[in-house]
Coordinates of N, CA and C and ligand atoms in Angstrom, one line a residue:
M1 N 109.5 71.3 76.3 CA 109.9 72.5 76.4 C 108.9 73.6 76.5
I2 N 108.5 74.4 77.2 CA 107.7 75.7 77.0 C 108.3 76.7 76.2
P3 N 107.4 77.4 75.3 CA 108.0 78.2 74.6 C 108.1 79.6 75.5
R4 N 109.0 80.7 75.2 CA 109.0 81.9 75.8 C 107.8 82.7 75.9
D5 N 107.4 82.5 74.4 CA 106.3 83.6 73.8 C 105.0 83.1 74.1
H6 N 104.7 81.6 75.0 CA 103.6 81.8 75.1 C 102.9 82.2 76.2
P7 N 101.6 82.7 76.1 CA 100.6 83.8 76.9 C 101.1 83.8 78.7
R8 N 100.9 81.9 79.2 CA 101.2 81.6 80.3 C 102.4 81.3 80.5
Y9 N 103.8 81.7 80.1 CA 104.9 81.1 80.4 C 105.3 81.1 81.9
R10 N 105.3 82.3 82.9 CA 105.8 81.9 83.8 C 104.8 80.9 84.8
S11 N 103.6 81.1 84.5 CA 102.5 80.0 85.4 C 103.1 78.6 84.7
L12 N 103.1 78.3 83.7 CA 103.7 76.8 82.9 C 105.3 76.1 83.6
V13 N 106.0 77.6 83.6 CA 107.1 77.3 84.2 C 107.3 76.5 85.8
T14 N 106.1 77.5 86.4 CA 106.1 77.3 87.6 C 105.4 76.4 88.0
R15 N 104.2 75.8 87.4 CA 103.6 74.4 87.5 C 105.0 73.2 87.1
E16 N 105.5 73.2 86.3 CA 106.7 72.4 85.8 C 107.5 72.1 86.9
H17 N 108.1 73.3 87.4 CA 108.9 73.5 88.6 C 108.3 72.7 89.6
L18 N 107.2 73.1 90.0 CA 106.7 72.5 91.3 C 106.5 70.8 91.0
A19 N 105.5 70.6 89.8 CA 105.8 69.0 89.5 C 107.1 68.4 89.5
E20 N 108.3 68.9 89.4 CA 109.5 68.2 89.5 C 109.8 68.1 91.2
C21 N 109.3 69.4 92.1 CA 109.6 69.5 93.2 C 108.6 68.1 94.0
A22 N 107.5 68.1 93.3 CA 106.8 67.0 93.8 C 107.7 65.6 93.4
R23 N 108.0 65.5 92.8 CA 108.8 64.2 92.0 C 109.9 64.0 92.7
S24 N 110.7 64.8 93.3 CA 111.9 64.6 94.3 C 111.2 64.6 95.6
G25 N 110.2 64.8 95.8 CA 109.5 64.9 97.1 C 109.8 66.0 98.1
V26 N 110.0 67.3 97.6 CA 110.0 68.5 98.5 C 108.7 68.9 98.2
V27 N 107.9 68.7 97.4 CA 106.2 69.1 97.7 C 105.6 67.9 97.6
S28 N 104.4 67.8 98.6 CA 103.4 66.8 98.1 C 102.9 66.5 97.4
W29 N 102.2 66.0 97.2 CA 101.4 65.6 95.9 C 100.2 66.4 95.9
E30 N 99.9 66.4 97.5 CA 98.2 67.2 98.0 C 98.9 69.1 97.5
G31 N 100.5 69.0 97.7 CA 100.7 70.8 97.7 C 100.4 70.9 95.9
L32 N 100.5 70.1 95.3 CA 99.7 70.6 93.9 C 98.7 71.1 93.7
I33 N 98.1 70.2 94.7 CA 96.6 70.8 94.4 C 96.2 72.3 95.2
S34 N 97.0 72.5 96.3 CA 96.7 73.7 96.9 C 97.3 74.6 96.0
H35 N 98.1 74.5 95.2 CA 99.1 75.6 94.4 C 97.7 75.9 93.1
G36 N 97.1 74.9 92.8 CA 96.2 75.3 91.9 C 94.9 76.2 92.7
R37 N 94.7 75.9 93.7 CA 93.5 76.5 94.3 C 94.2 78.3 94.4
G38 N 95.6 78.5 94.6 CA 95.9 79.6 94.9 C 96.0 80.3 93.3
E39 N 96.6 79.5 92.1 CA 96.2 80.0 90.9 C 95.1 80.6 90.8
A40 N 94.1 79.9 90.8 CA 92.6 80.3 90.6 C 92.8 81.8 91.4
F41 N 92.5 81.8 92.2 CA 92.6 83.4 93.2 C 93.4 84.4 92.5
D42 N 94.8 83.8 92.3 CA 95.5 84.7 91.5 C 95.2 85.5 90.4
Y43 N 94.7 84.6 89.3 CA 93.3 85.0 88.1 C 92.9 86.3 88.3
L44 N 92.4 86.0 89.5 CA 91.4 87.0 90.1 C 92.0 88.2 90.1
L45 N 93.0 88.5 90.6 CA 93.9 89.4 90.9 C 94.5 90.2 90.1
G46 N 94.5 89.2 88.9 CA 95.0 89.7 87.7 C 97.0 89.6 87.9
E47 N 97.1 88.7 88.6 CA 98.5 88.1 88.9 C 98.9 89.2 89.6
K48 N 98.7 90.1 89.9 CA 99.2 91.7 90.4 C 98.9 91.7 92.0
T49 N 100.2 92.4 93.0 CA 99.8 92.9 93.6 C 99.0 94.1 94.1
S50 N 98.0 94.2 94.7 CA 97.0 95.0 94.9 C 97.5 95.6 95.9
G51 N 96.8 97.0 95.9 CA 97.4 98.3 96.7 C 97.1 97.7 98.3
S52 N 96.0 96.8 98.5 CA 95.7 96.5 99.7 C 96.3 95.8 100.3
A53 N 97.3 94.5 99.6 CA 98.0 93.5 100.0 C 99.4 94.5 100.0
R54 N 99.8 95.3 99.2 CA 101.2 96.3 99.7 C 101.0 96.7 101.0
R55 N 99.8 97.5 101.3 CA 99.9 97.9 102.8 C 100.0 96.9 103.5
A56 N 99.1 95.7 103.6 CA 99.2 94.7 104.3 C 100.6 94.1 104.5
A57 N 101.6 94.1 103.8 CA 103.0 93.8 103.5 C 103.7 94.6 104.3
R58 N 103.3 96.0 104.3 CA 104.1 96.9 105.2 C 103.8 96.9 106.7
M59 N 102.5 96.2 106.9 CA 102.2 95.8 108.6 C 102.6 94.8 109.0
A60 N 103.1 93.7 107.8 CA 103.5 92.5 108.4 C 105.0 93.0 108.8
A61 N 105.9 93.6 108.4 CA 107.0 93.9 108.5 C 107.0 94.8 109.8
A62 N 105.8 95.6 110.0 CA 106.0 96.5 111.1 C 105.7 95.1 112.5
L63 N 104.9 94.2 112.2 CA 104.9 93.4 113.2 C 106.2 92.1 113.3
L64 N 106.9 91.6 112.1 CA 108.2 91.3 112.1 C 109.1 92.1 113.2
R65 N 109.0 93.4 112.3 CA 110.5 94.1 113.4 C 110.1 94.9 114.7
T66 N 109.0 94.5 115.3 CA 108.8 94.7 116.9 C 108.6 93.4 117.5
A67 N 109.0 92.3 116.9 CA 108.5 91.3 117.8 C 109.9 90.5 118.5
R68 N 109.4 90.4 119.7 CA 110.8 89.9 120.6 C 111.0 88.6 120.1
H69 N 110.4 87.3 119.3 CA 111.2 86.4 119.2 C 110.3 85.6 117.5
P70 N 110.5 86.4 116.6 CA 109.8 86.2 114.9 C 110.0 85.2 114.5
V71 N 109.1 83.9 114.0 CA 109.3 82.6 113.4 C 108.7 82.9 112.0
I72 N 109.9 82.4 110.9 CA 109.1 82.2 109.9 C 108.9 80.7 109.5
S73 N 107.7 80.0 109.5 CA 107.3 78.5 109.2 C 107.4 78.4 107.7
V74 N 107.7 77.4 107.3 CA 107.9 77.0 106.1 C 107.4 75.7 105.9
N75 N 106.7 75.6 104.5 CA 106.1 74.2 104.4 C 106.9 74.0 102.7
G76 N 106.8 72.9 102.5 CA 107.1 72.3 101.0 C 106.9 73.0 99.9
N77 N 105.6 73.9 99.8 CA 105.5 74.7 98.5 C 106.2 75.9 98.5
T78 N 105.9 76.6 100.0 CA 106.9 77.8 100.1 C 108.6 77.4 99.8
A79 N 108.9 76.5 100.4 CA 110.5 76.0 99.9 C 110.6 75.9 98.3
A80 N 109.5 75.6 97.7 CA 110.1 75.4 96.3 C 109.9 76.6 95.5
L81 N 109.0 77.4 95.8 CA 108.8 78.6 95.2 C 109.6 79.8 95.6
A82 N 109.9 79.6 96.8 CA 110.3 80.9 97.2 C 111.5 80.9 98.3
A83 N 112.6 79.8 98.3 CA 113.5 79.7 99.2 C 114.5 80.7 99.4
K84 N 114.5 81.4 97.9 CA 115.5 82.6 98.3 C 115.1 84.1 98.8
E85 N 113.6 84.1 98.5 CA 112.8 85.2 98.9 C 112.8 85.0 100.7
I86 N 113.0 83.9 100.9 CA 112.8 83.4 102.4 C 114.0 83.9 103.1
A87 N 115.2 83.6 102.4 CA 116.7 83.9 103.0 C 116.5 85.6 102.8
L88 N 116.3 86.0 102.0 CA 116.1 87.5 101.7 C 115.6 88.0 103.3
L89 N 114.5 87.7 103.6 CA 113.4 88.4 104.4 C 114.1 88.0 105.7
Q90 N 114.6 86.6 106.0 CA 115.0 86.2 107.3 C 116.3 87.2 107.6
K91 N 116.9 87.6 106.4 CA 117.9 88.5 106.7 C 117.8 90.3 107.2
A92 N 116.6 90.7 106.5 CA 116.0 91.6 107.0 C 115.3 91.7 108.1
S93 N 114.8 90.7 108.6 CA 113.9 90.7 109.8 C 114.4 90.2 110.7
G94 N 115.3 89.3 110.8 CA 115.7 88.7 112.1 C 115.5 87.6 112.4
A95 N 114.5 87.4 111.6 CA 113.3 85.9 112.2 C 113.9 84.5 111.8
L96 N 113.6 83.4 112.8 CA 114.2 82.2 113.2 C 113.6 81.9 111.8
V97 N 113.9 81.0 110.6 CA 113.3 79.9 109.9 C 113.4 78.6 110.4
E98 N 111.8 78.0 110.7 CA 111.5 76.4 110.6 C 110.9 76.0 109.8
V99 N 111.2 74.9 109.8 CA 110.2 73.8 108.5 C 109.0 73.2 109.6
N100 N 107.8 73.1 108.9 CA 106.5 72.7 109.7 C 105.9 72.2 108.6
L101 N 105.5 70.7 108.7 CA 105.0 70.2 107.3 C 104.0 69.2 107.8
F102 N 102.8 69.5 106.9 CA 101.4 68.6 107.3 C 102.2 66.9 106.7
H103 N 102.3 67.0 105.4 CA 103.0 65.5 105.4 C 104.7 65.0 105.8
R104 N 104.6 65.2 107.1 CA 106.2 64.7 107.5 C 106.8 63.9 107.9
T105 N 107.9 63.6 107.1 CA 108.9 62.3 107.4 C 110.0 63.3 107.9
P106 N 111.0 62.6 108.5 CA 112.3 63.2 108.5 C 113.3 63.2 107.5
E107 N 112.9 62.8 106.5 CA 113.6 62.6 105.5 C 113.2 64.3 104.4
R108 N 111.9 64.2 104.8 CA 111.3 65.2 104.0 C 111.8 66.7 104.5
V109 N 111.7 66.7 106.0 CA 112.2 68.0 106.6 C 113.8 68.0 106.5
A110 N 114.4 67.3 106.2 CA 115.9 67.2 106.1 C 115.9 67.9 104.6
Q111 N 115.3 67.4 103.7 CA 115.5 67.7 102.4 C 115.0 69.1 102.2
I112 N 114.0 69.3 103.2 CA 113.8 71.5 102.7 C 114.4 72.0 103.7
E113 N 114.8 71.4 104.4 CA 115.9 72.3 105.4 C 117.4 72.4 104.4
S114 N 117.8 71.9 103.6 CA 118.7 71.5 103.0 C 118.6 72.4 101.6
L115 N 117.3 72.5 101.2 CA 116.7 73.4 100.1 C 117.0 75.1 100.3
L116 N 116.7 74.9 101.7 CA 116.2 76.6 102.3 C 117.8 77.1 102.7
R117 N 118.5 76.1 103.2 CA 120.1 76.6 103.1 C 120.9 76.7 101.8
N118 N 120.4 76.0 101.1 CA 121.4 76.3 99.8 C 120.9 77.6 98.9
A119 N 119.6 78.2 99.7 CA 119.4 79.2 98.8 C 119.5 80.5 99.9
G120 N 120.7 80.3 101.2 CA 121.1 81.2 101.9 C 120.3 81.7 103.4
A121 N 119.3 80.6 103.6 CA 118.6 80.8 104.7 C 119.9 79.8 105.9
E122 N 119.5 80.8 107.3 CA 120.1 79.8 108.2 C 118.4 79.0 108.9
V123 N 118.7 77.6 108.9 CA 117.4 77.2 109.7 C 117.7 77.0 110.9
F124 N 116.4 76.7 111.6 CA 116.9 76.4 113.0 C 116.3 75.2 113.1
S125 N 117.2 74.0 113.5 CA 116.6 72.5 113.3 C 116.8 71.6 114.5
G126 N 116.6 72.2 115.7 CA 116.9 71.4 116.7 C 116.0 70.5 117.0
E127 N 115.6 69.5 118.4 CA 114.9 68.6 118.2 C 113.3 69.2 118.0
A128 N 112.7 68.7 117.3 CA 111.2 69.4 117.5 C 110.4 67.9 118.6
E129 N 109.2 68.4 118.6 CA 108.7 67.8 119.4 C 107.1 68.0 119.3
R130 N 106.1 67.1 119.5 CA 105.0 67.2 119.1 C 104.1 68.2 120.2
L131 N 104.3 69.4 120.1 CA 104.0 70.4 121.2 C 102.6 71.3 120.9
L132 N 102.0 71.4 119.6 CA 100.7 72.3 119.3 C 99.4 71.5 119.6
P133 N 98.5 71.5 120.0 CA 97.1 70.9 120.1 C 96.4 70.6 119.0
L134 N 97.4 70.0 117.9 CA 96.6 69.2 116.7 C 96.9 67.7 116.6
S135 N 95.8 67.3 116.0 CA 95.9 65.7 115.8 C 96.9 65.6 114.6
H136 N 97.4 66.4 113.8 CA 98.2 65.7 112.5 C 99.6 66.8 113.1
D137 N 100.3 66.5 112.0 CA 101.7 66.4 112.2 C 102.3 67.7 112.1
R138 N 101.5 68.8 111.8 CA 101.9 70.2 112.1 C 101.9 70.3 113.4
A139 N 101.8 69.5 114.1 CA 101.5 69.6 116.1 C 103.5 69.9 115.9
W140 N 104.1 69.3 115.1 CA 105.4 69.1 115.6 C 106.3 70.4 115.1
C141 N 106.6 71.0 116.4 CA 107.6 72.0 116.3 C 108.5 72.2 117.3
R142 N 109.7 73.2 117.4 CA 111.0 73.4 118.3 C 109.8 74.2 119.9
R143 N 110.8 73.7 120.5 CA 110.3 74.6 121.9 C 110.7 75.7 121.9
E144 N 112.0 76.0 121.3 CA 113.1 77.3 121.1 C 113.0 78.1 120.3
G145 N 112.0 77.4 118.9 CA 111.6 78.3 117.8 C 109.9 78.6 117.8
M146 N 109.2 78.0 116.9 CA 107.8 78.5 117.1 C 107.0 78.4 118.3
Y147 N 107.6 77.4 119.0 CA 106.4 77.3 120.0 C 106.3 78.7 121.1
T148 N 107.8 78.9 121.2 CA 107.8 80.2 122.4 C 107.9 81.7 121.3
A149 N 107.4 81.4 119.9 CA 107.6 82.5 119.1 C 106.3 83.7 119.8
D150 N 106.6 84.7 119.3 CA 105.1 85.8 119.5 C 104.7 86.2 118.6
V151 N 105.6 86.3 117.4 CA 105.0 86.3 116.0 C 105.6 85.5 114.8
V152 N 104.1 84.8 114.3 CA 104.5 83.6 113.6 C 104.6 84.2 111.8
L153 N 105.0 84.0 111.0 CA 104.5 84.3 109.6 C 104.2 83.2 108.9
V154 N 103.3 82.7 108.5 CA 103.0 81.5 107.8 C 102.5 81.7 106.8
P155 N 103.3 81.3 105.5 CA 103.2 81.5 104.2 C 102.6 80.1 103.7
L156 N 101.3 80.1 103.4 CA 100.3 78.7 102.7 C 100.4 77.9 104.1
E157 N 99.3 78.3 104.8 CA 99.3 77.7 106.0 C 97.8 77.0 106.0
D158 N 97.5 76.0 107.1 CA 96.4 75.6 107.3 C 95.5 75.9 108.2
G159 N 94.1 76.1 108.1 CA 93.5 76.9 109.0 C 93.3 76.0 110.5
D160 N 93.6 75.1 110.5 CA 93.7 74.6 111.8 C 95.1 75.1 112.7
R161 N 96.0 75.1 111.9 CA 97.3 75.6 113.2 C 97.3 77.0 113.0
C162 N 96.9 77.4 112.1 CA 96.7 79.2 112.3 C 96.1 79.4 113.3
G163 N 94.6 78.8 113.6 CA 94.1 79.4 114.4 C 94.6 78.3 115.9
V164 N 95.3 77.3 115.9 CA 96.0 77.1 117.3 C 96.7 78.1 117.6
L165 N 97.3 78.3 116.9 CA 98.5 79.3 117.0 C 97.9 81.0 117.8
T166 N 97.2 81.3 117.0 CA 96.5 82.7 117.4 C 95.9 82.5 118.8
G167 N 95.6 81.2 119.0 CA 95.0 80.8 120.6 C 95.9 80.8 121.5
M168 N 97.4 80.4 121.1 CA 98.3 80.6 122.0 C 98.9 81.9 122.2
G169 N 97.8 82.8 121.4 CA 98.5 84.3 122.1 C 99.5 85.0 121.1
K170 N 99.7 84.1 120.1 CA 100.8 84.5 119.1 C 100.2 85.4 118.2
K171 N 100.9 86.4 117.3 CA 100.3 87.0 116.3 C 100.6 86.3 115.1
V172 N 99.8 86.1 114.2 CA 100.2 85.3 112.8 C 99.9 86.0 111.6
I173 N 100.7 85.9 111.1 CA 100.8 86.7 109.3 C 100.7 85.9 108.7
A174 N 99.5 85.8 108.2 CA 99.8 84.7 106.5 C 99.6 85.3 105.5
I175 N 100.0 84.8 104.9 CA 100.1 84.8 102.7 C 99.1 83.9 102.5
D176 N 98.3 84.5 101.7 CA 97.4 83.2 101.4 C 96.3 84.0 100.4
L177 N 96.2 83.7 99.0 CA 95.6 83.9 97.8 C 94.1 83.8 98.0
N178 N 93.6 83.0 98.8 CA 92.4 82.6 99.1 C 91.7 83.9 100.3
P179 N 91.0 84.7 100.2 CA 90.7 85.5 101.3 C 89.6 85.1 102.0
L180 N 88.9 83.9 101.9 CA 88.1 82.9 102.4 C 88.1 81.9 103.2
S181 N 89.6 81.7 103.1 CA 90.0 80.5 103.7 C 89.8 80.7 105.2
R182 N 90.1 79.4 105.8 CA 90.0 79.6 107.4 C 90.9 80.2 107.9
T183 N 92.5 80.1 107.5 CA 93.6 80.4 107.5 C 93.6 82.5 107.4
A184 N 93.0 82.8 106.3 CA 93.0 84.0 106.2 C 92.0 85.0 107.3
R185 N 91.1 84.4 107.7 CA 90.1 84.7 108.9 C 90.7 84.7 110.0
T186 N 91.2 83.7 110.3 CA 92.2 83.3 111.4 C 93.5 84.0 111.6
A187 N 94.1 84.3 110.8 CA 95.1 85.1 111.0 C 94.9 86.4 111.6
T188 N 95.8 87.0 112.4 CA 95.8 88.1 112.9 C 96.1 89.0 111.8
L189 N 96.6 88.9 110.7 CA 97.0 89.6 109.5 C 97.3 88.7 108.3
T190 N 96.1 89.3 107.3 CA 96.6 88.4 106.1 C 96.6 89.2 104.8
I191 N 98.0 88.6 104.2 CA 98.3 89.6 103.1 C 97.9 88.7 101.9
V192 N 97.0 89.3 101.1 CA 96.0 88.3 100.0 C 97.1 88.5 99.0
D193 N 98.1 87.5 98.5 CA 99.2 88.2 97.2 C 99.5 86.8 97.0
E194 N 100.4 86.3 96.1 CA 101.4 85.4 96.2 C 102.6 85.3 96.6
V195 N 102.9 84.1 97.2 CA 103.8 84.2 98.2 C 105.3 85.0 97.5
T196 N 105.4 84.6 96.3 CA 106.8 85.1 95.9 C 106.6 86.6 95.4
R197 N 105.5 87.4 95.2 CA 105.4 88.3 95.3 C 105.8 89.2 96.8
A198 N 105.1 88.6 97.7 CA 104.6 89.4 99.1 C 106.1 89.4 99.8
L199 N 106.8 88.3 99.7 CA 107.9 88.4 100.6 C 108.7 89.4 100.5
P200 N 109.3 89.8 98.9 CA 110.5 90.7 99.0 C 109.7 92.0 99.6
L201 N 108.3 92.0 99.4 CA 107.8 93.4 99.7 C 107.9 93.5 101.1
I202 N 107.7 92.6 102.0 CA 107.7 92.7 103.4 C 109.1 92.6 103.9
A203 N 110.2 92.0 102.9 CA 111.5 92.3 103.6 C 112.1 93.8 103.0
E204 N 111.7 94.3 102.2 CA 111.8 95.5 101.6 C 111.1 96.7 102.7
S205 N 110.2 96.6 103.3 CA 109.9 97.6 104.5 C 110.4 97.1 105.4
C206 N 110.9 95.5 106.0 CA 111.6 95.7 107.3 C 113.0 96.2 107.1
T207 N 113.2 96.8 106.2 CA 114.4 97.9 106.0 C 114.5 99.5 106.4
S208 N 113.2 99.6 105.5 CA 113.1 101.0 105.5 C 111.9 101.6 106.6
L209 N 111.2 100.8 107.3 CA 110.2 101.2 108.4 C 110.9 102.0 109.5
T210 N 110.5 103.1 110.3 CA 111.1 103.6 111.1 C 110.3 103.3 112.0
S211 N 110.8 103.1 113.4 CA 109.5 102.5 114.9 C 108.7 103.4 114.8
G212 N 108.5 104.5 114.5 CA 107.2 105.3 115.0 C 106.3 104.4 113.6
E213 N 106.8 104.4 112.4 CA 105.9 104.2 111.5 C 105.5 102.7 111.8
C214 N 106.3 101.9 112.5 CA 105.9 100.7 112.9 C 104.8 100.8 113.6
R215 N 104.9 101.5 114.7 CA 104.0 101.5 116.0 C 102.5 101.9 115.3
D216 N 102.4 103.1 114.2 CA 101.3 103.9 114.0 C 100.4 102.6 113.1
L217 N 101.3 101.5 112.0 CA 101.0 100.6 111.3 C 100.0 99.7 111.9
I218 N 100.5 99.4 113.2 CA 100.2 98.4 114.1 C 98.7 98.7 114.6
A219 N 98.8 100.1 115.4 CA 97.4 100.4 115.7 C 96.7 100.7 114.9
A220 N 96.6 100.4 113.5 CA 95.6 100.8 112.6 C 95.2 99.3 111.8
L221 N 95.8 98.1 112.6 CA 95.6 96.8 112.1 C 94.1 96.0 111.8
D222 N 93.4 96.3 110.8 CA 92.1 95.4 110.7 C 92.5 94.9 109.6
N223 N 92.3 93.3 110.1 CA 92.3 92.0 108.9 C 91.1 92.0 108.3
R224 N 90.0 91.8 108.7 CA 88.9 92.1 107.8 C 88.7 93.3 107.2
A225 N 89.2 94.3 107.2 CA 89.3 95.4 106.3 C 90.1 94.5 104.9
F226 N 91.2 94.2 105.3 CA 92.4 93.7 104.0 C 91.5 92.4 103.4
L227 N 90.7 91.6 104.5 CA 90.1 90.5 103.5 C 88.8 91.2 102.4
R228 N 88.2 92.0 103.0 CA 86.8 92.7 102.5 C 87.7 93.3 101.0
E229 N 89.1 94.3 100.9 CA 89.3 94.9 99.9 C 89.8 93.9 99.1
A230 N 90.5 92.6 99.5 CA 90.8 91.5 98.5 C 89.7 91.1 97.7
Q231 N 88.8 90.7 98.5 CA 87.4 90.2 97.7 C 86.9 91.5 97.0
D232 N 87.0 92.9 97.2 CA 86.4 93.3 96.3 C 87.0 93.3 94.8
E233 N 88.3 93.6 95.0 CA 89.3 93.6 94.1 C 89.2 92.5 93.1
M234 N 88.8 91.2 93.7 CA 88.8 89.8 92.9 C 87.1 90.0 92.4
T235 N 86.5 90.5 92.9 CA 84.9 90.6 92.3 C 85.0 91.9 91.1
R236 N 85.9 92.7 91.0 CA 86.1 93.6 90.0 C 86.7 92.7 89.0
G237 N 87.8 92.0 89.5 CA 88.5 91.3 88.2 C 87.8 90.4 87.4
F238 N 86.6 89.8 88.1 CA 85.7 88.6 87.6 C 84.5 89.6 86.8
T239 N 84.2 90.5 87.0 CA 83.1 91.6 86.7 C 84.0 92.3 85.3
H240 N 85.2 92.2 85.3 CA 85.9 93.0 84.2 C 86.3 91.6 83.0
A241 N 86.3 90.8 83.6 CA 86.9 89.9 82.3 C 85.4 89.3 81.7
L242 N 84.3 89.7 82.2 CA 83.4 89.4 81.4 C 82.5 90.3 80.6
D243 N 83.2 91.8 80.9 CA 83.1 92.6 79.6 C 83.0 92.8 78.8
Ligands
LIG1 P1 91.9 76.8 105.3 O1 92.4 75.3 106.3 O2 92.8 77.8 105.6 O3 91.0 76.8 104.5 P2 92.8 75.3 102.7 O4 92.6 74.1 103.1 O5 91.6 75.7 102.0 O6 93.4 76.2 103.5 P3 95.3 74.5 101.8 O7 95.6 73.3 100.9 O8 96.0 74.1 103.5 O9 94.3 75.1 102.2 O10 96.5 75.5 101.7 C1 96.8 76.2 100.3 C2 96.3 78.1 100.7 O11 97.3 78.3 100.2 C3 95.1 78.0 99.4 O12 94.5 78.9 100.4 C4 95.5 78.7 98.6 O13 94.7 79.5 97.9 C5 97.0 79.1 98.7 N1 97.9 79.2 98.1 C6 98.4 78.4 97.3 N2 99.5 78.7 96.2 C7 99.8 80.0 96.7 C8 101.0 81.1 96.5 N3 101.9 80.9 95.7 N4 101.0 82.3 97.3 C9 100.0 82.5 98.0 N5 99.0 81.6 98.4 C10 99.0 80.3 97.8

């Protein structure tokens, strides 16, 4: 039992939840390690959304709103942490939700799809095929889903697939606390923020942005500038911690 007055209550509850999801198979054991990497970067952000991440979330909404065929790609960690937020973003953006896993088994896909449905998402779950040029199982996707999408939101991605998706001419929006990751550097747009904080911000902007605002935001998109701002924010966090 984690005491409510523990200074790291939220983080400990999240860890406990993820460990439970690993025992049930939703999260892979390796996914727990990925979460640890994310936590370390979030510590440097003071576990709060920066101004630049807020602006990046607005840009993400503009990309989703103006997309012809937007898809939200969900893995085990995202489903475990943010199934409800995914369902809300789907409603606000009209995007398809598709499960895509590195550690893929049919049982695990079905388990994650059912978790998402229970949270209110409509999951796109037709026949998957090995369509992406990758040697691991993230190559599996649906022809009418991610394969033909023009904009793909990839929370907690790995760099290989992100590179393949942008190489196919898609606009890729990543949510990744690590501004140094291959994903963050390869994506069209990276929101350097924690996934449960970033998703509601994107959803909120999806409902409030006008078409003109979407156009202006997309014209100003500069992913490297966002990554630099995130790194500066983290450097400041590090410096103040040592003061
Ligand atoms: P890359 O191939 O892009 O360099 P990686 O191998 O470092 O990625 P993975 O383990 O594939 O990383 O993916 C985990 C990424 O997700 C990490 O960069 C981590 O910082 C980030 N991450 C983990 N948990 C969260 C979270 N809750 N919110 C946002 N980002 C997170």
